[in-house]
Amino acid sequence: MDRVPYAHPLTFGLSLNHQYSPFKDALKNPQSYQEQVDSQRYFGCFSYLSYHGNFNVHNYSLEPAFIHKRNERERQRVRCVNEGYARLREHLPQEFEDKRLSKVETLRAAINYIKHLQNLLEVSLPQ
């Protein structure tokens, strides 16, 4: 199999390297069976690509400042949301203390607890 150099993809998976593109001659007459088989060689051309970096490491020095600031704002927002859920869990009854609740479970437990407290108020207050 011939090795084909990797061309960075554009939007929607199109490539700048039109020589190996399966859409190169989309409007020409249908290919013969042998031509179709020969044209299948591009499918395996990406399997040999190697990546020598670490997938967990991101080089922020190449990142524009506005992207870095946007990402930092998003990280801060996520931290605040998670902190809010942690504070909400602290106010739930002790039966939930030992259980690790997801965000949805936390919200459902809080709703049920609020309804329970409202029912207690309705029962204890004269009408």
Short mmCIF file of C-alpha atoms in Angstrom, two decimals:
data_model
loop_
_atom_site.label_atom_id
_atom_site.label_comp_id
_atom_site.label_asym_id
_atom_site.label_seq_id
_atom_site.Cartn_x
_atom_site.Cartn_y
_atom_site.Cartn_z
CA MET A 1 0.00 0.00 0.00
CA ASP A 2 1.29 3.46 -0.84
CA ARG A 3 1.75 5.88 2.01
CA VAL A 4 -0.11 9.12 1.43
CA PRO A 5 0.91 12.29 3.26
CA TYR A 6 -1.66 13.57 5.70
CA ALA A 7 -3.44 16.75 4.67
CA HIS A 8 -5.17 18.67 7.44
CA PRO A 9 -8.94 18.44 7.05
CA LEU A 10 -11.15 21.45 6.55
CA THR A 11 -14.71 21.88 7.72
CA PHE A 12 -16.96 18.87 7.11
CA GLY A 13 -13.99 16.56 6.60
CA LEU A 14 -12.88 17.89 3.23
CA SER A 15 -9.19 17.89 2.53
CA LEU A 16 -6.87 20.33 0.78
CA ASN A 17 -5.12 17.39 -0.84
CA HIS A 18 -7.55 16.81 -3.72
CA GLN A 19 -5.29 14.26 -5.41
CA TYR A 20 -6.49 11.57 -2.97
CA SER A 21 -10.01 12.90 -2.43
CA PRO A 22 -12.87 10.47 -3.07
CA PHE A 23 -14.95 13.45 -4.27
CA LYS A 24 -12.39 14.67 -6.82
CA ASP A 25 -14.37 13.67 -9.89
CA ALA A 26 -17.84 13.35 -8.46
CA LEU A 27 -19.56 14.45 -11.67
CA LYS A 28 -17.62 12.34 -14.18
CA ASN A 29 -18.93 9.07 -15.61
CA PRO A 30 -19.25 6.10 -13.22
CA GLN A 31 -16.05 4.15 -12.64
CA SER A 32 -15.49 0.59 -13.63
CA TYR A 33 -15.28 -1.97 -10.84
CA GLN A 34 -11.47 -2.11 -11.01
CA GLU A 35 -11.20 1.67 -10.81
CA GLN A 36 -13.43 1.61 -7.73
CA VAL A 37 -11.24 -1.03 -6.09
CA ASP A 38 -8.09 0.92 -6.93
CA SER A 39 -9.59 4.11 -5.52
CA GLN A 40 -10.22 2.43 -2.14
CA ARG A 41 -6.54 2.80 -1.20
CA TYR A 42 -7.09 6.18 0.45
CA PHE A 43 -9.16 4.60 3.23
CA GLY A 44 -6.10 3.16 4.99
CA CYS A 45 -3.83 6.14 4.50
CA PHE A 46 -4.42 7.63 7.95
CA SER A 47 -3.69 4.54 10.01
CA TYR A 48 0.06 5.11 10.09
CA LEU A 49 -0.08 8.65 11.48
CA SER A 50 1.79 8.91 14.74
CA TYR A 51 1.47 11.53 17.42
CA HIS A 52 4.59 12.13 19.49
CA GLY A 53 3.00 14.45 22.04
CA ASN A 54 1.04 13.77 25.17
CA PHE A 55 -2.73 13.92 24.73
CA ASN A 56 -3.14 15.30 28.26
CA VAL A 57 -0.76 18.21 27.74
CA HIS A 58 -1.90 21.37 26.00
CA ASN A 59 0.56 24.03 24.91
CA TYR A 60 -1.15 27.23 26.06
CA SER A 61 1.67 29.41 24.73
CA LEU A 62 0.34 28.89 21.19
CA GLU A 63 -3.22 29.74 22.22
CA PRO A 64 -4.50 33.27 21.56
CA ALA A 65 -5.18 35.32 24.69
CA PHE A 66 -8.93 35.60 24.10
CA ILE A 67 -9.27 31.81 23.85
CA HIS A 68 -7.24 31.39 27.04
CA LYS A 69 -9.46 33.93 28.83
CA ARG A 70 -12.63 32.29 27.51
CA ASN A 71 -11.45 28.87 28.67
CA GLU A 72 -10.49 30.25 32.07
CA ARG A 73 -13.93 31.88 32.44
CA GLU A 74 -15.56 28.54 31.57
CA ARG A 75 -13.40 26.69 34.10
CA GLN A 76 -14.34 29.27 36.74
CA ARG A 77 -18.04 28.93 35.85
CA VAL A 78 -17.85 25.13 36.17
CA ARG A 79 -16.08 25.50 39.54
CA CYS A 80 -18.85 27.82 40.76
CA VAL A 81 -21.59 25.46 39.58
CA ASN A 82 -19.90 22.51 41.27
CA GLU A 83 -19.44 24.53 44.46
CA GLY A 84 -23.14 25.42 44.38
CA TYR A 85 -24.09 21.76 44.12
CA ALA A 86 -21.73 20.92 46.99
CA ARG A 87 -23.36 23.60 49.16
CA LEU A 88 -26.82 22.32 48.22
CA ARG A 89 -25.79 18.77 49.21
CA GLU A 90 -24.73 20.08 52.63
CA HIS A 91 -28.32 21.20 53.27
CA LEU A 92 -29.93 17.88 52.38
CA PRO A 93 -30.99 15.44 55.13
CA GLN A 94 -28.33 13.17 56.59
CA GLU A 95 -29.70 10.14 54.75
CA PHE A 96 -27.94 11.51 51.64
CA GLU A 97 -24.69 12.28 53.45
CA ASP A 98 -22.92 8.99 52.72
CA LYS A 99 -24.14 8.68 49.15
CA ARG A 100 -22.37 10.39 46.26
CA LEU A 101 -25.17 12.18 44.40
CA SER A 102 -25.04 13.29 40.79
CA LYS A 103 -26.19 16.80 39.93
CA VAL A 104 -29.59 15.53 38.81
CA GLU A 105 -29.97 13.40 41.95
CA THR A 106 -28.99 16.40 44.07
CA LEU A 107 -31.64 18.58 42.44
CA ARG A 108 -34.31 15.90 42.80
CA ALA A 109 -33.42 15.31 46.44
CA ALA A 110 -33.49 19.06 47.12
CA ILE A 111 -36.91 19.42 45.45
CA ASN A 112 -38.32 16.52 47.47
CA TYR A 113 -36.83 17.91 50.68
CA ILE A 114 -38.31 21.37 50.03
CA LYS A 115 -41.73 19.80 49.36
CA HIS A 116 -41.40 17.80 52.58
CA LEU A 117 -40.58 20.97 54.55
CA GLN A 118 -43.51 22.81 52.94
CA ASN A 119 -45.86 19.97 53.95
CA LEU A 120 -44.56 20.15 57.52
CA LEU A 121 -45.26 23.88 57.60
CA GLU A 122 -48.78 23.41 56.24
CA VAL A 123 -49.56 20.77 58.86
CA SER A 124 -48.13 22.71 61.79
CA LEU A 125 -49.65 26.11 60.96
CA PRO A 126 -53.34 26.62 61.73
CA GLN A 127 -55.42 27.80 58.83
#
